[in-house]
Coordinates of N, CA, C and O in Angstrom, one line a residue:
V1 N 81.0 61.4 59.2 CA 81.3 62.1 57.9 C 79.1 62.5 57.8 O 78.5 61.9 58.5
K2 N 80.1 64.1 58.2 CA 78.1 64.6 58.4 C 77.9 65.6 57.0 O 78.7 65.4 56.6
N3 N 76.4 65.7 57.0 CA 75.9 66.4 56.2 C 76.2 65.9 54.6 O 77.1 66.6 53.2
I4 N 76.0 64.3 54.5 CA 76.4 63.9 52.9 C 75.2 64.2 52.3 O 73.8 63.5 52.9
D5 N 75.1 64.2 51.3 CA 74.3 64.3 49.7 C 73.3 62.9 49.6 O 74.1 62.0 50.4
S6 N 71.6 62.7 50.4 CA 71.2 61.9 50.3 C 70.9 60.7 49.0 O 71.2 59.5 48.8
S7 N 71.4 61.8 48.2 CA 71.8 60.0 46.8 C 72.8 59.6 46.9 O 73.3 58.5 46.4
V8 N 73.9 60.0 47.7 CA 75.2 58.8 47.7 C 75.0 58.1 47.7 O 74.4 57.5 49.3
S9 N 75.3 56.5 48.0 CA 75.6 55.5 47.8 C 76.8 55.4 49.2 O 78.1 56.1 48.6
R10 N 77.0 54.0 49.1 CA 78.0 53.4 50.4 C 79.2 53.5 49.4 O 80.2 53.8 49.9
E11 N 79.0 52.7 48.2 CA 79.7 52.9 47.3 C 81.2 54.0 46.8 O 82.4 54.2 46.6
E12 N 80.7 55.2 46.7 CA 80.3 55.8 46.7 C 81.5 56.8 47.4 O 82.3 57.0 46.7
L13 N 80.6 56.3 48.9 CA 81.8 57.5 49.7 C 83.0 56.3 50.3 O 84.1 57.0 50.3
S14 N 82.5 54.6 49.6 CA 84.2 54.0 50.2 C 85.1 54.5 49.2 O 85.8 54.6 49.6
S15 N 84.4 54.3 47.8 CA 85.5 55.0 46.4 C 86.4 56.4 47.1 O 88.0 56.8 47.3
L16 N 85.4 57.6 48.3 CA 86.1 58.9 48.0 C 86.7 58.7 49.5 O 88.2 59.7 48.8
F17 N 87.0 57.1 50.2 CA 87.7 57.7 51.2 C 88.5 57.1 50.9 O 90.1 56.4 51.2
A18 N 88.8 55.1 50.3 CA 89.7 54.3 49.4 C 90.9 55.4 49.2 O 91.6 53.7 48.8
K19 N 91.1 56.0 48.0 CA 92.6 57.2 48.2 C 93.0 57.1 48.9 O 94.5 58.1 48.6
H20 N 92.7 57.4 50.7 CA 93.2 58.1 51.2 C 94.5 56.9 52.0 O 94.4 57.0 53.5
G21 N 93.5 55.1 52.3 CA 93.7 54.1 52.9 C 93.0 53.0 52.4 O 92.1 52.8 51.9
Q22 N 93.6 52.1 52.6 CA 92.5 51.1 52.8 C 92.0 51.2 54.6 O 91.8 50.8 55.3
L23 N 90.5 50.8 53.4 CA 89.0 50.5 54.7 C 88.8 49.6 55.7 O 89.3 48.7 55.4
G24 N 88.3 50.3 56.9 CA 87.9 49.0 57.8 C 86.2 48.7 57.4 O 85.8 47.1 56.8
H25 N 85.3 49.4 57.6 CA 83.9 49.4 57.8 C 83.6 51.4 56.7 O 83.8 51.7 57.4
V26 N 82.1 50.6 56.1 CA 81.7 52.3 55.7 C 80.0 52.0 56.2 O 79.8 50.5 55.7
L27 N 79.9 52.6 56.7 CA 78.5 52.7 56.6 C 76.9 53.7 56.8 O 77.7 54.7 56.8
L28 N 76.3 53.6 57.1 CA 75.5 54.6 56.6 C 73.9 55.1 57.2 O 74.3 53.6 57.4
A29 N 73.5 56.1 57.1 CA 72.8 55.7 58.5 C 72.0 56.2 57.2 O 70.9 56.6 56.0
P30 N 70.5 55.7 57.8 CA 69.2 55.0 56.7 C 69.0 56.6 55.5 O 68.4 55.8 54.9
G31 N 68.4 57.9 55.7 CA 68.6 58.5 54.9 C 69.6 58.6 54.5 O 69.7 59.7 53.3
N32 N 70.9 57.8 54.8 CA 72.2 59.0 53.6 C 72.5 59.8 54.3 O 74.0 59.9 52.8
T33 N 72.3 60.3 55.2 CA 72.8 61.7 55.4 C 74.1 61.6 56.2 O 74.9 62.8 56.1
L34 N 73.7 60.6 56.6 CA 75.4 60.7 57.9 C 75.5 59.6 57.7 O 75.7 58.0 57.6
G35 N 77.2 58.7 57.6 CA 78.1 57.8 58.1 C 78.9 58.1 58.8 O 79.4 58.5 59.3
L36 N 79.5 56.6 59.1 CA 80.7 56.7 59.7 C 81.7 55.6 58.5 O 81.6 54.5 58.1
V37 N 83.4 56.2 58.0 CA 84.6 55.9 57.5 C 84.9 55.0 58.6 O 85.4 55.9 59.5
E38 N 85.1 53.8 59.1 CA 86.8 53.8 59.9 C 88.1 52.8 58.7 O 87.7 52.5 57.3
F39 N 89.2 54.0 59.1 CA 90.7 52.8 58.4 C 91.0 51.6 59.3 O 91.5 51.3 60.3
V40 N 92.2 50.9 59.0 CA 92.6 50.1 58.8 C 93.7 50.9 60.0 O 94.6 50.5 61.1
E41 N 94.4 51.9 59.0 CA 95.1 52.6 60.0 C 95.3 53.7 60.2 O 94.3 54.3 59.6
V42 N 95.7 54.4 61.7 CA 95.7 56.0 62.5 C 95.9 56.9 61.2 O 95.2 58.1 60.9
G43 N 97.0 56.4 61.0 CA 98.1 57.5 59.9 C 97.4 58.1 59.0 O 97.1 58.8 58.4
E44 N 96.5 56.7 58.5 CA 95.3 56.1 56.5 C 94.9 57.3 57.5 O 93.9 58.3 56.6
A45 N 94.2 57.3 58.2 CA 92.8 58.1 58.8 C 93.2 59.5 58.8 O 92.1 60.6 58.7
K46 N 94.1 60.2 59.3 CA 95.0 61.6 59.6 C 94.7 62.4 59.1 O 94.3 63.3 58.1
R47 N 95.3 61.0 57.3 CA 94.7 61.9 56.4 C 94.4 61.9 55.2 O 93.6 62.6 55.1
A48 N 93.4 60.9 55.8 CA 92.3 61.1 55.0 C 91.4 63.0 55.7 O 90.9 63.2 55.1
F49 N 91.1 62.1 56.6 CA 90.9 63.6 57.9 C 91.3 64.6 56.9 O 90.8 65.5 56.3
R50 N 92.7 65.2 56.7 CA 93.0 66.0 56.7 C 92.7 67.1 54.8 O 92.3 67.5 53.8
A51 N 92.7 65.5 54.2 CA 92.0 65.8 52.8 C 90.9 66.0 52.4 O 90.3 66.9 51.5
L52 N 90.5 65.0 53.2 CA 88.2 65.2 52.5 C 87.4 66.2 53.2 O 86.7 66.2 53.1
A53 N 87.9 66.6 54.9 CA 87.5 67.5 55.5 C 86.7 69.1 54.3 O 87.5 69.5 54.6
Y54 N 85.6 69.8 54.7 CA 85.0 70.3 54.0 C 85.8 70.2 52.4 O 84.8 70.8 52.4
S55 N 85.4 68.8 51.9 CA 85.8 69.4 50.6 C 84.3 69.2 49.9 O 83.5 68.9 51.1
K56 N 83.9 68.7 48.1 CA 82.7 69.2 48.2 C 82.6 67.3 47.8 O 82.9 67.4 47.2
L57 N 81.4 66.6 47.7 CA 80.5 64.8 47.3 C 79.0 65.7 47.0 O 78.4 66.1 47.7
R58 N 79.1 66.1 45.9 CA 78.6 66.1 44.8 C 77.5 67.2 45.2 O 76.3 67.9 45.6
G59 N 78.6 68.5 45.2 CA 77.7 70.6 45.7 C 77.9 69.8 46.9 O 78.2 71.5 47.4
V60 N 78.5 68.6 47.8 CA 77.9 69.6 49.4 C 78.7 69.6 49.9 O 79.7 68.2 49.8
P61 N 80.0 70.4 51.2 CA 81.0 70.3 51.7 C 79.8 68.8 53.0 O 79.4 69.2 53.5
L62 N 81.7 67.8 53.0 CA 81.3 67.5 53.6 C 82.0 67.7 55.1 O 83.6 68.5 54.9
F63 N 81.4 67.0 56.5 CA 81.4 67.5 57.4 C 82.3 65.7 58.2 O 82.1 65.6 58.0
L64 N 83.9 66.2 58.9 CA 84.5 65.2 59.7 C 84.4 65.7 60.6 O 85.0 66.5 61.4
E65 N 84.8 64.3 61.7 CA 84.3 64.3 63.5 C 85.1 62.9 63.2 O 85.2 61.8 63.2
W66 N 85.8 63.5 64.9 CA 86.7 61.3 64.9 C 85.3 61.3 65.9 O 85.0 62.0 67.0
A67 N 85.5 60.0 65.5 CA 84.6 59.1 65.9 C 85.2 58.7 67.7 O 86.0 58.3 67.0
P68 N 84.3 58.1 68.7 CA 84.8 58.0 69.6 C 85.8 56.4 68.6 O 85.1 55.1 68.7
T69 N 86.9 55.8 70.2 CA 87.0 54.8 70.3 C 86.1 53.8 70.3 O 85.3 53.7 71.3
G70 N 86.3 53.0 70.0 CA 85.7 51.6 70.4 C 83.4 51.1 69.8 O 82.6 50.4 70.1
V71 N 83.3 52.4 69.0 CA 81.8 52.3 67.7 C 81.6 51.0 67.4 O 80.9 50.7 67.5
L72 N 82.3 51.3 66.7 CA 82.4 49.5 66.0 C 83.2 48.1 66.9 O 84.2 48.4 67.5
Q73 N 82.5 47.1 66.4 CA 82.8 46.0 67.1 C 83.6 45.2 65.7 O 83.6 46.0 64.9
P74 N 84.0 44.4 65.7 CA 84.5 43.6 65.0 C 84.1 42.5 64.1 O 82.4 43.0 64.8
A75 N 83.8 42.9 63.5 CA 83.6 42.5 61.9 C 82.3 41.2 62.5 O 83.8 40.1 62.7
S76 N 81.6 40.4 62.6 CA 80.9 39.3 63.0 C 81.4 38.2 60.8 O 81.2 38.6 60.1
A77 N 81.5 36.7 61.2 CA 81.9 35.4 60.1 C 80.8 35.9 59.5 O 80.9 36.3 58.1
G78 N 79.2 36.6 59.4 CA 78.5 36.5 58.5 C 79.0 38.6 57.9 O 76.9 38.0 57.5
A79 N 78.1 39.2 58.7 CA 79.1 40.3 58.3 C 79.8 41.3 56.6 O 80.8 40.2 56.8
E80 N 78.9 41.5 56.2 CA 80.0 41.6 54.4 C 80.6 43.1 55.0 O 80.6 44.1 55.8
Q81 N 82.5 42.6 54.8 CA 83.2 43.8 54.7 C 84.0 44.7 53.9 O 83.7 44.5 52.3
T82 N 83.6 46.3 53.4 CA 83.6 46.8 52.7 C 84.6 47.5 51.9 O 85.6 48.0 51.6
G83 N 86.0 47.6 53.7 CA 86.5 48.3 53.2 C 86.4 49.2 54.1 O 87.4 50.6 54.7
G84 N 85.5 49.3 54.2 CA 84.3 51.3 55.3 C 84.1 51.0 56.0 O 83.0 50.0 56.0
A85 N 83.5 52.2 56.6 CA 82.0 51.5 57.6 C 81.4 53.1 57.6 O 82.5 54.6 58.1
A86 N 79.6 53.2 58.0 CA 79.5 54.9 58.1 C 78.1 54.0 58.8 O 77.5 53.2 58.1
A87 N 77.1 54.4 59.8 CA 77.1 54.0 60.5 C 76.1 54.7 60.9 O 76.0 56.5 60.9
P88 N 74.3 54.0 61.2 CA 73.8 55.5 62.1 C 73.9 56.0 62.4 O 74.1 55.8 63.3
A89 N 72.9 57.2 62.6 CA 73.2 58.6 63.9 C 73.2 58.0 65.2 O 74.0 58.5 65.9
A90 N 72.3 56.6 65.3 CA 72.6 56.6 66.9 C 72.6 55.2 67.6 O 72.7 54.3 67.6
A91 N 73.9 54.9 65.8 CA 74.9 52.9 66.0 C 75.7 53.9 67.8 O 76.2 52.5 68.8
G92 N 76.2 55.1 67.4 CA 77.0 54.8 69.0 C 76.9 55.0 70.3 O 76.6 54.8 70.6
A93 N 74.9 56.0 70.0 CA 74.2 56.0 71.9 C 74.5 54.8 71.8 O 73.7 54.1 72.5
A94 N 73.7 53.0 71.6 CA 73.3 52.2 71.1 C 74.3 51.6 71.5 O 74.4 51.0 72.4
A95 N 76.0 52.3 70.9 CA 77.0 50.9 71.4 C 76.9 51.2 72.6 O 77.2 50.0 73.8
A96 N 77.0 52.5 73.0 CA 76.9 53.2 74.8 C 76.1 52.4 75.6 O 76.2 51.6 76.6
E97 N 75.1 52.5 75.4 CA 73.8 52.7 76.2 C 73.6 50.2 76.4 O 73.8 49.8 77.6
E98 N 74.8 50.0 75.1 CA 74.2 48.2 75.5 C 75.4 47.8 75.9 O 75.6 46.8 77.3
E99 N 76.7 48.5 76.1 CA 77.6 48.3 77.0 C 77.8 49.1 78.4 O 77.8 48.1 78.7
E100 N 76.8 49.6 78.9 CA 76.7 49.7 79.9 C 74.9 49.1 80.8 O 75.8 48.4 81.7
E101 N 74.9 48.5 79.9 CA 72.9 47.8 80.4 C 74.4 46.4 80.7 O 74.4 45.4 81.7
E102 N 74.6 46.5 80.2 CA 76.1 44.4 80.0 C 77.1 45.0 81.5 O 77.1 43.9 82.2
E103 N 77.4 46.4 82.3 CA 78.2 46.5 83.1 C 77.2 46.5 84.2 O 77.2 46.3 85.7
G104 N 76.2 46.0 83.7 CA 75.0 46.3 84.8 C 74.5 48.6 85.9 O 74.0 48.0 86.3
G105 N 74.0 48.4 84.2 CA 73.8 50.0 84.3 C 72.8 50.4 84.9 O 72.1 51.6 85.3
G106 N 72.3 48.9 84.1 CA 70.4 49.2 84.0 C 70.3 50.3 83.9 O 70.7 51.3 84.2
G107 N 68.3 51.1 83.2 CA 68.5 52.6 83.7 C 67.9 53.0 83.1 O 67.4 52.8 81.8
E108 N 66.5 54.5 82.8 CA 66.9 55.2 82.2 C 67.9 56.1 81.7 O 69.3 55.9 81.8
R109 N 68.7 56.4 80.2 CA 68.9 56.5 79.2 C 68.5 57.6 78.5 O 67.3 58.0 77.7
T110 N 68.7 58.5 78.3 CA 68.3 60.1 77.4 C 69.5 60.2 76.1 O 70.4 60.5 77.1
I111 N 68.6 60.1 75.1 CA 69.7 60.0 73.8 C 69.4 61.5 73.8 O 68.6 61.4 72.8
F112 N 69.8 62.3 73.1 CA 70.7 63.6 72.5 C 70.7 63.2 70.9 O 71.8 61.9 69.9
V113 N 69.2 63.2 69.7 CA 69.9 62.8 67.8 C 69.7 64.3 67.0 O 69.5 65.0 67.6
K114 N 70.6 64.5 66.5 CA 71.2 65.2 66.0 C 71.0 64.8 64.4 O 70.9 64.1 63.7
N115 N 70.9 65.7 63.8 CA 71.1 65.8 61.8 C 70.0 65.3 61.7 O 69.4 63.6 60.9
L116 N 68.2 65.2 62.6 CA 68.0 64.6 60.9 C 67.3 65.3 60.1 O 67.3 66.6 60.0
S117 N 66.2 64.4 59.4 CA 65.3 65.0 58.8 C 64.6 66.5 59.7 O 63.6 65.6 59.9
F118 N 63.7 67.2 58.3 CA 63.5 68.2 58.6 C 61.9 67.8 59.0 O 61.2 67.9 59.5
K119 N 61.4 66.6 57.7 CA 60.3 65.7 58.2 C 60.0 65.1 59.0 O 59.1 64.6 59.7
T120 N 61.1 64.5 60.2 CA 60.8 63.7 61.3 C 59.4 64.7 61.9 O 60.2 65.2 62.9
T121 N 58.8 63.5 62.7 CA 57.9 64.0 63.9 C 58.4 62.8 64.5 O 59.7 62.3 64.8
S122 N 58.1 63.9 66.6 CA 57.5 62.3 66.7 C 57.8 61.1 67.6 O 58.7 60.3 67.8
E123 N 57.0 60.7 66.6 CA 56.1 59.7 66.6 C 57.5 58.6 65.4 O 57.6 58.2 66.5
G124 N 57.7 59.1 64.9 CA 58.6 58.6 64.3 C 59.8 58.3 64.7 O 60.4 57.3 64.6
L125 N 60.0 59.3 65.4 CA 61.6 58.9 66.2 C 61.4 57.9 67.4 O 62.4 57.0 67.0
K126 N 60.3 57.8 67.2 CA 59.8 57.1 69.0 C 60.1 55.4 68.4 O 60.2 55.0 69.0
A127 N 59.3 55.4 66.6 CA 59.2 54.3 66.5 C 60.0 53.7 66.2 O 60.9 52.7 66.2
C128 N 61.7 54.1 65.2 CA 62.7 54.3 65.1 C 63.5 53.5 66.3 O 64.2 52.0 66.7
F129 N 63.6 54.3 67.3 CA 64.0 53.3 68.8 C 62.8 51.4 69.2 O 63.9 51.4 70.0
S130 N 61.2 52.1 69.0 CA 61.4 51.0 70.4 C 60.9 49.9 69.1 O 61.4 49.1 69.0
T131 N 61.9 50.0 67.7 CA 62.1 48.6 66.7 C 63.5 47.9 67.6 O 63.6 46.8 66.8
N132 N 63.9 48.4 67.6 CA 65.1 47.1 67.9 C 65.3 47.0 69.2 O 66.3 46.5 70.5
G133 N 63.9 47.0 70.3 CA 63.7 46.1 71.6 C 63.8 47.4 72.8 O 62.8 46.2 73.2
W134 N 63.9 48.2 72.3 CA 63.8 49.3 74.0 C 62.7 49.1 74.0 O 61.3 49.9 73.1
T135 N 62.4 49.5 74.9 CA 61.5 50.5 76.2 C 61.4 52.0 75.8 O 62.4 52.5 76.4
V136 N 60.4 52.8 75.0 CA 60.5 53.9 74.8 C 59.8 55.0 75.5 O 58.6 54.5 74.6
R137 N 60.2 55.6 76.7 CA 58.9 56.7 77.0 C 58.7 58.3 76.3 O 57.9 58.1 76.5
S138 N 59.2 58.6 75.9 CA 59.5 59.0 75.1 C 60.3 59.9 74.0 O 61.2 59.6 74.1
A139 N 59.5 60.2 73.6 CA 60.9 60.3 71.6 C 60.7 62.3 72.0 O 58.9 62.4 70.9
T140 N 60.9 63.3 71.7 CA 60.1 64.3 71.1 C 61.4 64.8 69.6 O 62.6 65.6 70.9
V141 N 60.7 65.5 69.3 CA 62.0 65.8 68.1 C 61.5 67.8 68.6 O 60.2 68.3 67.9
V142 N 63.2 68.3 68.6 CA 63.1 70.3 69.0 C 62.8 70.8 67.6 O 62.9 70.8 66.2
Q143 N 61.6 72.1 68.1 CA 60.4 73.0 67.0 C 60.5 73.4 67.7 O 61.2 74.0 68.6
K144 N 60.8 74.3 66.4 CA 60.7 76.4 67.0 C 58.8 77.0 65.0 O 58.9 75.5 64.6
R145 N 58.5 77.5 66.1 CA 57.2 77.8 65.7 C 57.6 78.6 64.6 O 58.6 79.0 63.9
D146 N 57.1 77.9 63.1 CA 57.0 79.5 61.5 C 56.4 80.1 61.8 O 55.8 80.4 62.1
P147 N 57.5 81.1 61.6 CA 56.9 82.7 61.3 C 56.0 83.0 60.1 O 56.2 84.0 59.4
K148 N 56.4 81.7 59.2 CA 55.1 82.6 57.7 C 54.2 81.7 58.0 O 52.8 82.2 57.3
A149 N 53.6 81.2 59.0 CA 52.2 80.1 59.1 C 52.5 80.3 60.8 O 52.7 79.5 60.9
A150 N 51.4 80.9 61.5 CA 51.0 81.5 62.6 C 50.3 79.9 62.7 O 49.0 79.5 62.1
G151 N 50.8 79.0 64.5 CA 50.2 77.1 64.7 C 51.2 77.3 64.7 O 50.4 75.3 64.3
R152 N 51.9 77.3 63.0 CA 52.8 75.1 62.6 C 54.0 76.3 62.9 O 54.6 76.9 63.3
T153 N 55.3 75.1 63.5 CA 55.9 74.6 64.3 C 56.6 74.2 63.1 O 55.8 73.8 62.1
L154 N 58.3 74.1 62.8 CA 59.0 73.9 62.1 C 60.3 72.3 63.2 O 60.7 72.9 63.7
S155 N 60.5 71.6 62.9 CA 61.5 70.6 63.3 C 63.0 71.2 63.1 O 63.2 72.7 62.0
M156 N 63.6 71.8 64.3 CA 64.6 71.4 63.8 C 66.3 70.9 64.4 O 67.1 71.3 64.0
G157 N 65.6 69.9 63.8 CA 66.7 68.7 62.9 C 68.0 67.5 64.6 O 68.3 67.1 64.0
D158 N 67.3 68.3 65.7 CA 67.1 67.4 66.5 C 66.3 67.0 67.4 O 65.3 67.1 67.1
G159 N 66.5 65.8 68.5 CA 65.2 65.0 68.9 C 66.1 64.8 70.4 O 67.2 64.5 70.7
F160 N 64.9 64.1 71.3 CA 65.6 63.1 72.4 C 64.5 62.2 72.4 O 63.5 62.9 72.3

């Protein structure tokens, strides 16, 4: 789920999707603008997708995409079950990277991060990934020249 209003809570997102079936998990990214919703049954997920794609939540249209299979690991005994899941933007990339490392794929990776806040800096992006124990050689937020102020740049909302 993309383009979520930042004031939307996990419970509000859960209740919206729960109308269409039983949820497995609901996770929200730290900025609450990106989420992941997991349904127990595929048919229920398809119905919810058709019903909610481009619908408005707090005046903002929801952009829905199908997540890759296996993005969410089975919940551990201590994990909170809410019946739905919305994950941080980097969760899919993190899971894929951990999986590759377990398979002996080590080495360098480049991760493309979308839907960043326009206030995000390269330093902030690097700090976000460094807190996960990863060695981050560089992080760059894509920027363009500010047409209104010479010498200034504006974030494009994406990073590497």
